[in-house]
Short mmCIF file of C-alpha atoms and ligand atoms in Angstrom, two decimals:
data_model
loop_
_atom_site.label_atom_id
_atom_site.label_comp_id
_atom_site.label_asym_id
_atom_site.label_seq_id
_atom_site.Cartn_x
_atom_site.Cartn_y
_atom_site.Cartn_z
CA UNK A 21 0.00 0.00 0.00
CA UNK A 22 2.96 2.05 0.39
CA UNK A 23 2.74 3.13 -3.24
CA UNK A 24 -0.76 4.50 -3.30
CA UNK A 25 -0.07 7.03 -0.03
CA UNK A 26 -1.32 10.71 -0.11
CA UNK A 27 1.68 12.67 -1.81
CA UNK A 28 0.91 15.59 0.32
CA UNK A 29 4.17 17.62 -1.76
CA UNK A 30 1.73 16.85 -5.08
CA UNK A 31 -1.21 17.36 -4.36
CA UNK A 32 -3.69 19.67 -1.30
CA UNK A 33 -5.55 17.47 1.12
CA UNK A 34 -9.19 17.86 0.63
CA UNK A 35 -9.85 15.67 -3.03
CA UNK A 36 -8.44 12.28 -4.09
CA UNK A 37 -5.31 12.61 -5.93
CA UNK A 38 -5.72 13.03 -9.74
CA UNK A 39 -5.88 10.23 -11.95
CA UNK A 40 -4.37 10.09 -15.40
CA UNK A 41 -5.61 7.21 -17.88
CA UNK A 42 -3.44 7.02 -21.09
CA UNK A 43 -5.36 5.32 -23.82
CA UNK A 44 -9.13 6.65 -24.62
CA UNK A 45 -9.80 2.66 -25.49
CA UNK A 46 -12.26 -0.08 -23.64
CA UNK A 47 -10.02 -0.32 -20.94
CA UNK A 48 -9.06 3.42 -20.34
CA UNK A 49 -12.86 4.36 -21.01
CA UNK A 50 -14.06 1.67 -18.96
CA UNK A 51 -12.06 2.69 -15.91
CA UNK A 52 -12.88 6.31 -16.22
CA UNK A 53 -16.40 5.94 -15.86
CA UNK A 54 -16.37 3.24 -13.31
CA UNK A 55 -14.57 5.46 -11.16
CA UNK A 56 -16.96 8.07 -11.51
CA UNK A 57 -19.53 5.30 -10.81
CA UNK A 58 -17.90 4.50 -7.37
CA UNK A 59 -17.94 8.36 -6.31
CA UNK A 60 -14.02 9.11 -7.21
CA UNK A 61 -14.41 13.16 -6.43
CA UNK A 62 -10.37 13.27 -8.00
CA UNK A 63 -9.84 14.69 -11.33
CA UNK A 64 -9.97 12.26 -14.28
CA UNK A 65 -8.15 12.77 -17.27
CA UNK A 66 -8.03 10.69 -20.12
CA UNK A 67 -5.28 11.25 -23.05
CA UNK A 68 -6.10 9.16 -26.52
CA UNK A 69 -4.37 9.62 -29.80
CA UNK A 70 -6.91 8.70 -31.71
CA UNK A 71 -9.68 11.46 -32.81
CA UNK A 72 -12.61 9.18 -31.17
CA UNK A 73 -13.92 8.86 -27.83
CA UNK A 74 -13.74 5.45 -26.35
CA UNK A 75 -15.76 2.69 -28.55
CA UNK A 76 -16.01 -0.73 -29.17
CA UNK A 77 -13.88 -2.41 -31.35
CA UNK A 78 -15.03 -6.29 -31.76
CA UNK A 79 -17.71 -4.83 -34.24
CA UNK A 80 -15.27 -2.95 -36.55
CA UNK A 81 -14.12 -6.77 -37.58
CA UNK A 82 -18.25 -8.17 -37.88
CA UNK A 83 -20.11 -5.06 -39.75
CA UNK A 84 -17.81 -3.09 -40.53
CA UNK A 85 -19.14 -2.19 -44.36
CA UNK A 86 -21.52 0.45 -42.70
CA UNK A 87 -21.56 2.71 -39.96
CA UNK A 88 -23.35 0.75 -37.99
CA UNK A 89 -19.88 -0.27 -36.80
CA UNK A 90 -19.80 2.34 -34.42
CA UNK A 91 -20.45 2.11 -30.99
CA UNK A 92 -19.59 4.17 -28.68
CA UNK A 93 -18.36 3.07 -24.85
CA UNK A 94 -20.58 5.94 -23.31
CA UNK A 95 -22.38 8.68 -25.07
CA UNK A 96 -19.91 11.09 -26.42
CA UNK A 97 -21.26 13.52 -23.78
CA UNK A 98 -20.90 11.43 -21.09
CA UNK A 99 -17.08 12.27 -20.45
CA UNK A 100 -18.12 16.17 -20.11
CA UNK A 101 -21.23 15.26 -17.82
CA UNK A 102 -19.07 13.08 -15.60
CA UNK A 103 -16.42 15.79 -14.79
CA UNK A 104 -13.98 13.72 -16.62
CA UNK A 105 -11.47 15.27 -19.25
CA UNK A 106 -10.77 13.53 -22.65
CA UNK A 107 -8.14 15.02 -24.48
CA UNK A 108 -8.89 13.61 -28.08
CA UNK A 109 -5.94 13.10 -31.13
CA UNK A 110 -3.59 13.78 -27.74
CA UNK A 111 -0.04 11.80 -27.51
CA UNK A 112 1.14 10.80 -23.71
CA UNK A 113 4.98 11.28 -24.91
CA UNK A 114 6.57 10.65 -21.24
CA UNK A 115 5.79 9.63 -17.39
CA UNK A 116 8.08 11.27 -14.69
CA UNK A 117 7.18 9.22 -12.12
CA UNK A 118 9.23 10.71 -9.06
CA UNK A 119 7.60 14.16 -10.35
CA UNK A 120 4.04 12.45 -10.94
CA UNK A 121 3.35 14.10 -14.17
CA UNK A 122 2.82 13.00 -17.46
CA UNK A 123 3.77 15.09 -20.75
CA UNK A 124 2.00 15.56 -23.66
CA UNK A 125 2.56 16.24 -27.32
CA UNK A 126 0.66 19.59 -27.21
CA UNK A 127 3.02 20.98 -24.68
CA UNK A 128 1.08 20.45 -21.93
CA UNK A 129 1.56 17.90 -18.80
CA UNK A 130 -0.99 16.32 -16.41
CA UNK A 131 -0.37 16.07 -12.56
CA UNK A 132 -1.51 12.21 -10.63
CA UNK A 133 -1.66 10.94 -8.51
CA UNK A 134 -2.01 7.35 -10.38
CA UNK A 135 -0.98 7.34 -13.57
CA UNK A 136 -3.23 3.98 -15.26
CA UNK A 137 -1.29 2.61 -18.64
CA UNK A 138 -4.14 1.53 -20.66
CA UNK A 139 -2.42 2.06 -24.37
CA UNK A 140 -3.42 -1.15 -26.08
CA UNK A 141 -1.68 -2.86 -29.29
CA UNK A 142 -0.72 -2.22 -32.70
CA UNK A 143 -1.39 -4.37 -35.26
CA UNK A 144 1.97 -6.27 -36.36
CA UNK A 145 3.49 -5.53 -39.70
CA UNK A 146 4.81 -7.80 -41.93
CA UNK A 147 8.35 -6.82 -43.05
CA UNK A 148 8.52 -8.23 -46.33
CA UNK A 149 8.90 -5.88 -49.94
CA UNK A 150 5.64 -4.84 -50.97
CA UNK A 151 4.31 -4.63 -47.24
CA UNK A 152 3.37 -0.53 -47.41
CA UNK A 153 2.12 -0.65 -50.68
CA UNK A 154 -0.97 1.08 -51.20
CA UNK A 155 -3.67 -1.89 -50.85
CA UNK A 156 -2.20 -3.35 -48.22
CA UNK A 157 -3.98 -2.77 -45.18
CA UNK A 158 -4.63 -3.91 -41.22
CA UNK A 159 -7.37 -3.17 -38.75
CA UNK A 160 -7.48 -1.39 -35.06
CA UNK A 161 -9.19 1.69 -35.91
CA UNK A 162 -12.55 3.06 -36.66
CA UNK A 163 -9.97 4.46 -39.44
CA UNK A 164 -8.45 1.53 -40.33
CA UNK A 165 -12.07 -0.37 -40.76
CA UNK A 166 -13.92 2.55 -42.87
CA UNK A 167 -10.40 2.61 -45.18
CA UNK A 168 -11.55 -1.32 -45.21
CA UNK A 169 -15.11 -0.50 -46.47
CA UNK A 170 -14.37 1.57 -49.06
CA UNK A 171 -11.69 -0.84 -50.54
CA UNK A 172 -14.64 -3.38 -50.19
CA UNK A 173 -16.89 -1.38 -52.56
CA UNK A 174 -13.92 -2.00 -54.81
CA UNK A 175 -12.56 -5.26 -54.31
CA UNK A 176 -13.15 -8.58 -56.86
CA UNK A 177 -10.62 -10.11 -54.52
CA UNK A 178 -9.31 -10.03 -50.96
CA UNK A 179 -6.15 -11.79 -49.73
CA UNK A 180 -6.36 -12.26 -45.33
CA UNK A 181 -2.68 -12.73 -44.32
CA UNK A 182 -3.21 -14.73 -40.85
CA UNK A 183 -5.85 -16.92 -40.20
CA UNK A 184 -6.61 -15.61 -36.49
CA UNK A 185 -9.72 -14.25 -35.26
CA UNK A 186 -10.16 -10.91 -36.50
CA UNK A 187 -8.13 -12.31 -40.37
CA UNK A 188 -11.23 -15.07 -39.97
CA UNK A 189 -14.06 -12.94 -39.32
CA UNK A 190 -12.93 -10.04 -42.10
CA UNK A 191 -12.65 -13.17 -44.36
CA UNK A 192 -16.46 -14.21 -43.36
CA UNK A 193 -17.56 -10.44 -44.09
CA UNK A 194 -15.95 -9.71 -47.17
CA UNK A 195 -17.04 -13.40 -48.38
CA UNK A 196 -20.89 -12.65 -48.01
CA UNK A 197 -20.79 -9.73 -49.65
CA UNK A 198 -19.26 -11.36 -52.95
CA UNK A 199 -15.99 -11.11 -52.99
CA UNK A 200 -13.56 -13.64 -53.90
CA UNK A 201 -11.48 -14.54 -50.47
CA UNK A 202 -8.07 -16.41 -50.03
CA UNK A 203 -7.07 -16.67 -46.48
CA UNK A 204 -3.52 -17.66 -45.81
CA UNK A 205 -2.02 -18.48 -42.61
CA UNK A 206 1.86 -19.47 -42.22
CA UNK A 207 1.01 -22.41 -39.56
CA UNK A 208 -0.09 -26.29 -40.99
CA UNK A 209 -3.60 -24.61 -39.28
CA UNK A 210 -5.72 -21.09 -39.20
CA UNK A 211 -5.88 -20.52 -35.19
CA UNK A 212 -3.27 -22.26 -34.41
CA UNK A 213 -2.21 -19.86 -31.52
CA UNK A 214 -5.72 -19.49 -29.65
CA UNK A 215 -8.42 -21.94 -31.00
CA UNK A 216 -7.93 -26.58 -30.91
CA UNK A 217 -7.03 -28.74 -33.80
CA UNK A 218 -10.24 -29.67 -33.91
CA UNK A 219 -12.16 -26.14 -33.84
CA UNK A 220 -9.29 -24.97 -36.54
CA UNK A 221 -10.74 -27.98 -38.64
CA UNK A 222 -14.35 -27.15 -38.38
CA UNK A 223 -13.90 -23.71 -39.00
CA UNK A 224 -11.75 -24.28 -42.45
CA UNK A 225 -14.33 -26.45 -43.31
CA UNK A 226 -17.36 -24.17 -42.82
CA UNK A 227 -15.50 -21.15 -44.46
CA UNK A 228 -14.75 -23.56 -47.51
CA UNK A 229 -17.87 -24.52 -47.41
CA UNK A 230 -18.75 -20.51 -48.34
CA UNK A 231 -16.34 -20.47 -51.35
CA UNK A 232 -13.47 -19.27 -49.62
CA UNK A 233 -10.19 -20.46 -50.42
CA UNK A 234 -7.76 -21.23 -47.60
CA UNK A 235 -4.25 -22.03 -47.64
CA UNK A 236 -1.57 -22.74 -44.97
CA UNK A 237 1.73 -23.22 -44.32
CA UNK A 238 2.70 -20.71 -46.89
CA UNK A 239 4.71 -17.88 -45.61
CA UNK A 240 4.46 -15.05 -47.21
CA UNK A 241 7.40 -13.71 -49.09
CA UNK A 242 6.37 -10.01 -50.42
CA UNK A 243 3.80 -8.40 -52.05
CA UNK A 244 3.68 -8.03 -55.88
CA UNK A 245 2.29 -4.19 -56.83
CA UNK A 246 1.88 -2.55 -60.38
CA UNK A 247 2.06 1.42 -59.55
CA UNK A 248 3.02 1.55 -56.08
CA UNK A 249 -0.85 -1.11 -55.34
CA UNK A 250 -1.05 -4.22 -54.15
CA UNK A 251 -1.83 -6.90 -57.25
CA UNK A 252 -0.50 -10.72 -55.70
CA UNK A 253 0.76 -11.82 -52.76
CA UNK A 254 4.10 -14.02 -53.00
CA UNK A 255 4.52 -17.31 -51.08
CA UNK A 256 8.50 -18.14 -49.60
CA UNK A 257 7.94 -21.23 -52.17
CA UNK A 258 7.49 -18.72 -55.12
CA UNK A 259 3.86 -19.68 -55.68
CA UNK A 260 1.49 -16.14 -56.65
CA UNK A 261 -1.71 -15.28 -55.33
CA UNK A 262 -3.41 -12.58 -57.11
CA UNK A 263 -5.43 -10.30 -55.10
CA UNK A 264 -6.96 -6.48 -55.41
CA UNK A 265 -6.50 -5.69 -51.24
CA UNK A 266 -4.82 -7.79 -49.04
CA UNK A 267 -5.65 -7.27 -45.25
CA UNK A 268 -2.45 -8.12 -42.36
CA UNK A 269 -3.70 -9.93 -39.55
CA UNK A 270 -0.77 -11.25 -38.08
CA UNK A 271 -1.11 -10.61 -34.04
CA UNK A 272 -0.63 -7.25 -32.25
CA UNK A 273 2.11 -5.79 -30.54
CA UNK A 274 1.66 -4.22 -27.18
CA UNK A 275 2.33 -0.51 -26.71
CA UNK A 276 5.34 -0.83 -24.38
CA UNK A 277 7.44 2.11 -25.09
CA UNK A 278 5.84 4.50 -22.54
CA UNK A 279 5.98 2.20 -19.68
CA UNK A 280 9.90 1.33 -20.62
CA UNK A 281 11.19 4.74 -20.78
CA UNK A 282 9.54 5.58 -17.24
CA UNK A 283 11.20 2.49 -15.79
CA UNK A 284 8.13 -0.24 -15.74
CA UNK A 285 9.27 -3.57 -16.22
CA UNK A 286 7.95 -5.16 -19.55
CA UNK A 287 8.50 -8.48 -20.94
CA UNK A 288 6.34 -9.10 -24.40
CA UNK A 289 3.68 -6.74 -22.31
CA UNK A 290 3.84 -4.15 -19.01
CA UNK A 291 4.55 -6.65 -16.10
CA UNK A 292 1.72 -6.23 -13.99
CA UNK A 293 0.52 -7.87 -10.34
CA UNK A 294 -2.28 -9.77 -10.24
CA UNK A 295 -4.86 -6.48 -9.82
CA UNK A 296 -2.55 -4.03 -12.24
CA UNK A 297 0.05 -2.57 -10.02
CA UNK A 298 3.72 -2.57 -12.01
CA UNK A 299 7.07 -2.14 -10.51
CA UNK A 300 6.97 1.65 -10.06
CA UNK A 301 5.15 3.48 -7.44
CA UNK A 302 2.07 4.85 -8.95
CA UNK A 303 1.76 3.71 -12.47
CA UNK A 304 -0.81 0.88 -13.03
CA UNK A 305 -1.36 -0.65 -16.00
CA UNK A 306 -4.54 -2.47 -17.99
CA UNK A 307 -5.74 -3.64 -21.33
CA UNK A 308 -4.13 -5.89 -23.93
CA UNK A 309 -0.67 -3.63 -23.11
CA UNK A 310 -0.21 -6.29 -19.85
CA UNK A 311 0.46 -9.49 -19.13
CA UNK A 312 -0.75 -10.28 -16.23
CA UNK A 313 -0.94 -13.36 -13.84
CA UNK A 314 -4.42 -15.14 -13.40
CA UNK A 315 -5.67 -16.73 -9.83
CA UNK A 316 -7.12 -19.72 -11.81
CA UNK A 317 -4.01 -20.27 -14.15
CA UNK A 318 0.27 -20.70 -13.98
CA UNK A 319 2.65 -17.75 -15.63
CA UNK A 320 1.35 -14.74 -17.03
CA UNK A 321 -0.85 -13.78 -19.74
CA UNK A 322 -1.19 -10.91 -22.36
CA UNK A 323 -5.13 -11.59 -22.86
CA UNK A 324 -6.37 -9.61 -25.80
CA UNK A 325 -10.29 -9.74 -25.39
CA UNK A 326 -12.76 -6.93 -24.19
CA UNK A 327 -13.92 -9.56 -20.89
CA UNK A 328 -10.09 -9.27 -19.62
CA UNK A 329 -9.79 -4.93 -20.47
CA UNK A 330 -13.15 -4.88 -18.07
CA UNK A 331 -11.87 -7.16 -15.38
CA UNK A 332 -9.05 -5.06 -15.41
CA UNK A 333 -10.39 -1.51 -15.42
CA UNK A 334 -12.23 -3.09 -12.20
CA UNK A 335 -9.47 -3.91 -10.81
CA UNK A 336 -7.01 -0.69 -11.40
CA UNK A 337 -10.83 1.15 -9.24
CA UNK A 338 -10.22 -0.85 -6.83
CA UNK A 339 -6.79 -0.01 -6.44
CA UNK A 340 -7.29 3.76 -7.00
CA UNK A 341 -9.92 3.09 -3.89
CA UNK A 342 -7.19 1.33 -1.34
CA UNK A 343 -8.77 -1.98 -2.61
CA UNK A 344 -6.65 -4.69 -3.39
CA UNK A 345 -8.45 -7.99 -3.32
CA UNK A 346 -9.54 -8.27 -6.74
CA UNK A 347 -10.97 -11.93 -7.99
CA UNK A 348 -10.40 -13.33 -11.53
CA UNK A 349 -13.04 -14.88 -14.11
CA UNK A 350 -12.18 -17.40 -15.97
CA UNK A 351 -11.03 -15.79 -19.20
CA UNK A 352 -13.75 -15.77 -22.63
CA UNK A 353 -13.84 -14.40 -25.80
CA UNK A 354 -16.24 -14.53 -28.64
CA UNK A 355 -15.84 -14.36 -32.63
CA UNK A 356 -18.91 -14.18 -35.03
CA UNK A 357 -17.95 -15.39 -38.50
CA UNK A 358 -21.05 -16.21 -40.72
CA UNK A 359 -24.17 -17.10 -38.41
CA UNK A 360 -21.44 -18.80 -36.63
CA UNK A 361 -21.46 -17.06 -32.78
CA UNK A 362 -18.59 -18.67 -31.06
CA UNK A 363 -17.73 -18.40 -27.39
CA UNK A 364 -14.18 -19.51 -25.89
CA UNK A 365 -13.69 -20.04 -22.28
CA UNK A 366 -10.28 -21.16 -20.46
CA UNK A 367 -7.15 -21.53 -22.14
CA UNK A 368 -6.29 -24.94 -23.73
CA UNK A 369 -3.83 -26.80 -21.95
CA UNK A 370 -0.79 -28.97 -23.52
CA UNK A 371 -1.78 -32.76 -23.66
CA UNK A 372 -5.89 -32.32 -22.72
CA UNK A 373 -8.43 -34.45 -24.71
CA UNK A 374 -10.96 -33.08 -26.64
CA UNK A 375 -14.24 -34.51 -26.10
CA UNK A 376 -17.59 -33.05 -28.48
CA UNK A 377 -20.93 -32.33 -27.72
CA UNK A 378 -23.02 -31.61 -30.98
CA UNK A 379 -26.30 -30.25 -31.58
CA UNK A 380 -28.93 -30.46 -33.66
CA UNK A 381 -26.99 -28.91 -36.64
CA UNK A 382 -23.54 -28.81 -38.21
CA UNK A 383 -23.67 -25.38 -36.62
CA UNK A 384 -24.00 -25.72 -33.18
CA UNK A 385 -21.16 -27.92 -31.35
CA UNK A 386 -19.23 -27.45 -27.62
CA UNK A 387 -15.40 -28.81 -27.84
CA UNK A 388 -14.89 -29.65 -23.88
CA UNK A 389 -10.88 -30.09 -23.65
CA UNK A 390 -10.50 -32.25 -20.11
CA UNK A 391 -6.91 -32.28 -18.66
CA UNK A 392 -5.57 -35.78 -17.31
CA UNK A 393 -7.14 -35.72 -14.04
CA UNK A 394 -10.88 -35.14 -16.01
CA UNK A 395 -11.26 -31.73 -14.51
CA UNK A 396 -12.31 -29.16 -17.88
CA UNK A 397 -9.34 -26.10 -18.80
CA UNK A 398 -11.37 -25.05 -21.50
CA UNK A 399 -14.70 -24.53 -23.55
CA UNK A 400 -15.01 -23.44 -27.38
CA UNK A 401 -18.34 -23.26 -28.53
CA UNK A 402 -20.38 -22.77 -31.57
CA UNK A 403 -24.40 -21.36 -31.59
CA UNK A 404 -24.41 -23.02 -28.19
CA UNK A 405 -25.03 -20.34 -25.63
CA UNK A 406 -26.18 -22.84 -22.50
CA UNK A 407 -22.86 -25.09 -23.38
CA UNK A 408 -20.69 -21.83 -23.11
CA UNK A 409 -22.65 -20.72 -19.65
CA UNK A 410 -22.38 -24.72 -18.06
CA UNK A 411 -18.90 -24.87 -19.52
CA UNK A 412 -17.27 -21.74 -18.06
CA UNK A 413 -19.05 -23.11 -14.33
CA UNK A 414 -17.22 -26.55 -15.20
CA UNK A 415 -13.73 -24.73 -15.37
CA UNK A 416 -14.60 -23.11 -12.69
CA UNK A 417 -15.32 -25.89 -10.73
CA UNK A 418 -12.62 -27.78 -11.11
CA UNK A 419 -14.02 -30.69 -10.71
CA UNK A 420 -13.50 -34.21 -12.42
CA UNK A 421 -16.22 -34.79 -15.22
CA UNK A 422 -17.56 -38.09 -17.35
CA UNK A 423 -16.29 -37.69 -20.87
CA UNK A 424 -19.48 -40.09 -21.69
CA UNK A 425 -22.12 -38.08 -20.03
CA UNK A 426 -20.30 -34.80 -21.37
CA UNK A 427 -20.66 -35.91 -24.99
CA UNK A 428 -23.95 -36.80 -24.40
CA UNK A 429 -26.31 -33.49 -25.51
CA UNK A 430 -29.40 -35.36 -23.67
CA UNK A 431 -27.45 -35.08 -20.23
CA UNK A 432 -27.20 -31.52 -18.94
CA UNK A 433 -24.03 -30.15 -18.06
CA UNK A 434 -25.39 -30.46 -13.96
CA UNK A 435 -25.26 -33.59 -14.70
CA UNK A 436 -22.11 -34.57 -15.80
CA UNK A 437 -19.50 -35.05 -12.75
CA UNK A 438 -17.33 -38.06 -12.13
CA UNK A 439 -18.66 -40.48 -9.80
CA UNK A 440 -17.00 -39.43 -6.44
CA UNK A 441 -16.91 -36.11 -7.53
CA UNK A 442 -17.76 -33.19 -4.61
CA UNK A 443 -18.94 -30.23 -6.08
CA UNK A 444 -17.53 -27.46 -5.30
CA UNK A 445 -14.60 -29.46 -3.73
C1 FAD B 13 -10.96 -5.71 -35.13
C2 FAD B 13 -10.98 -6.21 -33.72
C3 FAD B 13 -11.97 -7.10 -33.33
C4 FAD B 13 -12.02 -7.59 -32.02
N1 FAD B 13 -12.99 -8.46 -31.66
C5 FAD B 13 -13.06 -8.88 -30.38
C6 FAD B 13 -14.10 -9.76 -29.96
O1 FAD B 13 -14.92 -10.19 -30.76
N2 FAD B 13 -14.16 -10.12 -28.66
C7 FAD B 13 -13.25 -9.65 -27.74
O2 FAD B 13 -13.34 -10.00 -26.55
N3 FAD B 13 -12.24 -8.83 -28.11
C8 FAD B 13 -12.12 -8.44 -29.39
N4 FAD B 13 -11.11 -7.60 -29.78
C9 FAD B 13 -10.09 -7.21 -28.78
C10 FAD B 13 -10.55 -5.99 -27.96
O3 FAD B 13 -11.07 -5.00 -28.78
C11 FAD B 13 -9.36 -5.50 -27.14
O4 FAD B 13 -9.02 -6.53 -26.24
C12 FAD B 13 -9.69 -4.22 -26.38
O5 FAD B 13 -9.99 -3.18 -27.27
C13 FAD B 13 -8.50 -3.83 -25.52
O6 FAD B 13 -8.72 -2.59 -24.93
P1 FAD B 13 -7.49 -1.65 -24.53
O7 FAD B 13 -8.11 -0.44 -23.93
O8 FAD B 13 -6.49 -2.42 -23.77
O9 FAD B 13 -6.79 -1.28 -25.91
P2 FAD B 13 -7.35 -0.40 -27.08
O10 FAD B 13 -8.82 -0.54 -27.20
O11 FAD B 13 -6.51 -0.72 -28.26
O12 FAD B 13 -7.05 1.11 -26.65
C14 FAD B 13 -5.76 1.63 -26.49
C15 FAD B 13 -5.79 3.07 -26.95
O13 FAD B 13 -4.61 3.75 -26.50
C16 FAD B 13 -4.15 4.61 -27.53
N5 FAD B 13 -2.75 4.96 -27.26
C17 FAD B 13 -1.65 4.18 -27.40
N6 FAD B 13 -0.54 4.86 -27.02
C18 FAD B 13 -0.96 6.09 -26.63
C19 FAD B 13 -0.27 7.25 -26.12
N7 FAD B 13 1.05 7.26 -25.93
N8 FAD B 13 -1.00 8.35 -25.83
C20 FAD B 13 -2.35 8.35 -26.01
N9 FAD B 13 -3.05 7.29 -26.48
C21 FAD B 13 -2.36 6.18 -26.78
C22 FAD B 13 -4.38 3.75 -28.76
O14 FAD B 13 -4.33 4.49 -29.95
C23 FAD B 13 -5.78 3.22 -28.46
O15 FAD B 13 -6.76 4.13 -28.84
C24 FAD B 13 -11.04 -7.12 -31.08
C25 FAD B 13 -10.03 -6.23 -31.50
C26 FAD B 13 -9.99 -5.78 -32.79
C27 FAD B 13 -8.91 -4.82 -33.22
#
């Protein structure tokens, strides 16, 4: 607790110290008005570099050929109503911590007390010749995703470089509104960092199934242009894809470089305790910048999802209110590609055993992945919203299941515990 003292030097006694949030995103948004929510009388400020307040992202990748890809956190007014200040298109360019101010890139500087790190990811670029040739594009922003819609009024043809979530679902957009799609992915498998063999396979299959081409194990080599545009994409094994855009999804890199020139330890993500604190006095971070450890899990994790920036933002209030206890959920996600709505709970574990539970179409399905002892480290489900529910309460749990009863859609998931197993045990 010593870091979160009253620095009577800083600050008069009479209001909370200040609190500045870098990063206008889902977590820094969150946090702002949650604090607000729990009566923090402190000043709140909130620098973002991008010209938008706070907003959603997950639907930028699902809808985003209209505007109905925008939704905001809170109603732009909200920030103004709340006493809160958002400084909009605003760099954070450096943290003094022993001076507890942070500097901006319009001259200015903010006073806190706490200074929260909530300054996200960047998409990762591929460094290969061709790679910032007009065409080729990624997706973070409401920017990024309208540049996206207007190259899909275009397009005949769309290459997806990286078959992970956000590569997948841009693939399922573009594909029902016509256009011809070629998703490749470097791995033997799209997914093949966050989803099961056997998800990966079903969800090749059903995008197939919608006339989209997918490739793997072909690492891409450059881009071919004709007058400074993308026209093909070229494979390491000299093989040509044509293509009119090609979108990068290729993972995101967390926005470090604040948090290392102030002296926070980072390590593929700001090093934070397990309710946001770093190393230096002060400076908290949250959002997919940390990597964090988890009550339920071993080592740390740099959890990209919007479940894990809200658990966090809870946290870091908690903190800024002397509160340190903090529990974890088990960690979800979702992805919609086609009328496919899939939910992910837990993290897949080396060496667990997959067991299915269909339903009454090719569309619906629950992939239960059991570690050795029988007890469930993870869920990924498809149109199967009680399966998600029972199967996050089964991680939870902890508790031995029967694989039979589990694959079994006629037994309900309260149903399915190992003989001998105490509930709740
Ligand atoms: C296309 C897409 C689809 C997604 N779909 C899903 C989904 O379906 N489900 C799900 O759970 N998650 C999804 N996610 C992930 C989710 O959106 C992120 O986990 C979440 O936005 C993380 O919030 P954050 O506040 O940590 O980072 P961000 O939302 O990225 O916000 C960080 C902000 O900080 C700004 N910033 C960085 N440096 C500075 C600085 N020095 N000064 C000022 N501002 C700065 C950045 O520009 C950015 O605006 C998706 C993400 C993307 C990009």
């Amino acid at each position: 607790m010593a870091n979160y003292v009253r620095h009577a030097a800083y600050f008069p006694a009479g209001r909370s110290d200040p609190v500045v949030i870098v990063g206008a995103g889902h977590a820094g948004g969150t946090l702002a008005a949650l604090l607000r929510q729990q009566q923090f009388d402190g000043a709140i400020t909130v620098v973002g570099d991008e010209p938008d307040p706070p907003y959603h992202r997950p639907p930028l990748s699902k809808k985003f050929t209209d505007d109905s890809m925008i939704q905001w956190l809170k109603p732009p007014d909200f920030y103004a109503d709340n006493d809160i200040e958002l400084l909009l298109g605003v760099r954070a360019t450096r943290i003094e911590p022993d001076a507890r101010r942070v500097y901006l890139d319009n001259g200015e500087y903010r006073r806190f007390g706490t200074v929260v790190i909530a300054t996200g990811a960047t998409p990762r670029k591929l460094m290969v010749p061709g790679g910032d040739a007009a065409g080729v594009m990624s997706l973070r922003t409401i920017a990024d995703a309208r540049a996206l819609g207007h190259a899909f009024e275009r397009a005949h043809s769309l290459a997806v470089i990286g078959g992970g979530y956000v590569g997948m679902e841009v693939a399922a957009v573009a594909r029902s509104t016509g256009i011809a799609v070629v998703v490749i992915e470097r791995e033997k498998r799209i997914l093949s960092r966050v989803a099961s063999a056997q998800l990966s396979e079903r969800l090749t299959e059903y995008h197939r199934s919608k006339g989209t081409r997918v490739i793997t194990d072909f690492g891409v080599a450059g881009f071919r242009t004709a007058e400074g545009a993308v026209i093909a994409v070229e494979a390491e094994d000299g093989s040509v894809v044509p293509c009119d855009y090609a979108l990068v999804g290729v993972g995101a890199v967390p926005n470090v470089e604040l948090a290392q020139q102030c002296g926070v330890a980072c390590d593929g993500g700001i090093l934070v305790d397990r309710v946001g604190r770093t190393n230096v006095p002060g400076v908290l971070a949250i959002g997919d910048v940390t990597r964090r450890p988890h009550d339920a899990l071993d080592g740390r994790y740099r959890l990209e999802s919007i479940p894990s920036a809200v658990e966090q933002a809870k946290h870091a209030a908690a903190v800024i209110s002397r509160d340190v206890s903090g529990s974890h959920e088990t960690p979800w996600f979702w992805s919609d590609q086609f009328d496919l709505k899939l939910k992910i709970a837990g993290l897949l574990e080396e060496g667990s055993t997959t067991i299915a539970r269909l339903g009454d179409t090719p569309a619906a399905f629950a992939l239960f992945h059991l570690r050795a002892d029988g007890t469930v480290c993870a869920v990924e489900t498809a149109n199967s919203p009680r399966d998600f529910m029972g199967g996050k309460r089964l991680i939870a749990a902890r508790v031995p299941v029967d694989p039979v009863a589990l694959a079994d859609p006629g037994v309900s998931l309260r149903d399915v515990f190992a003989t001998g197993s105490v509930i709740g045990g």
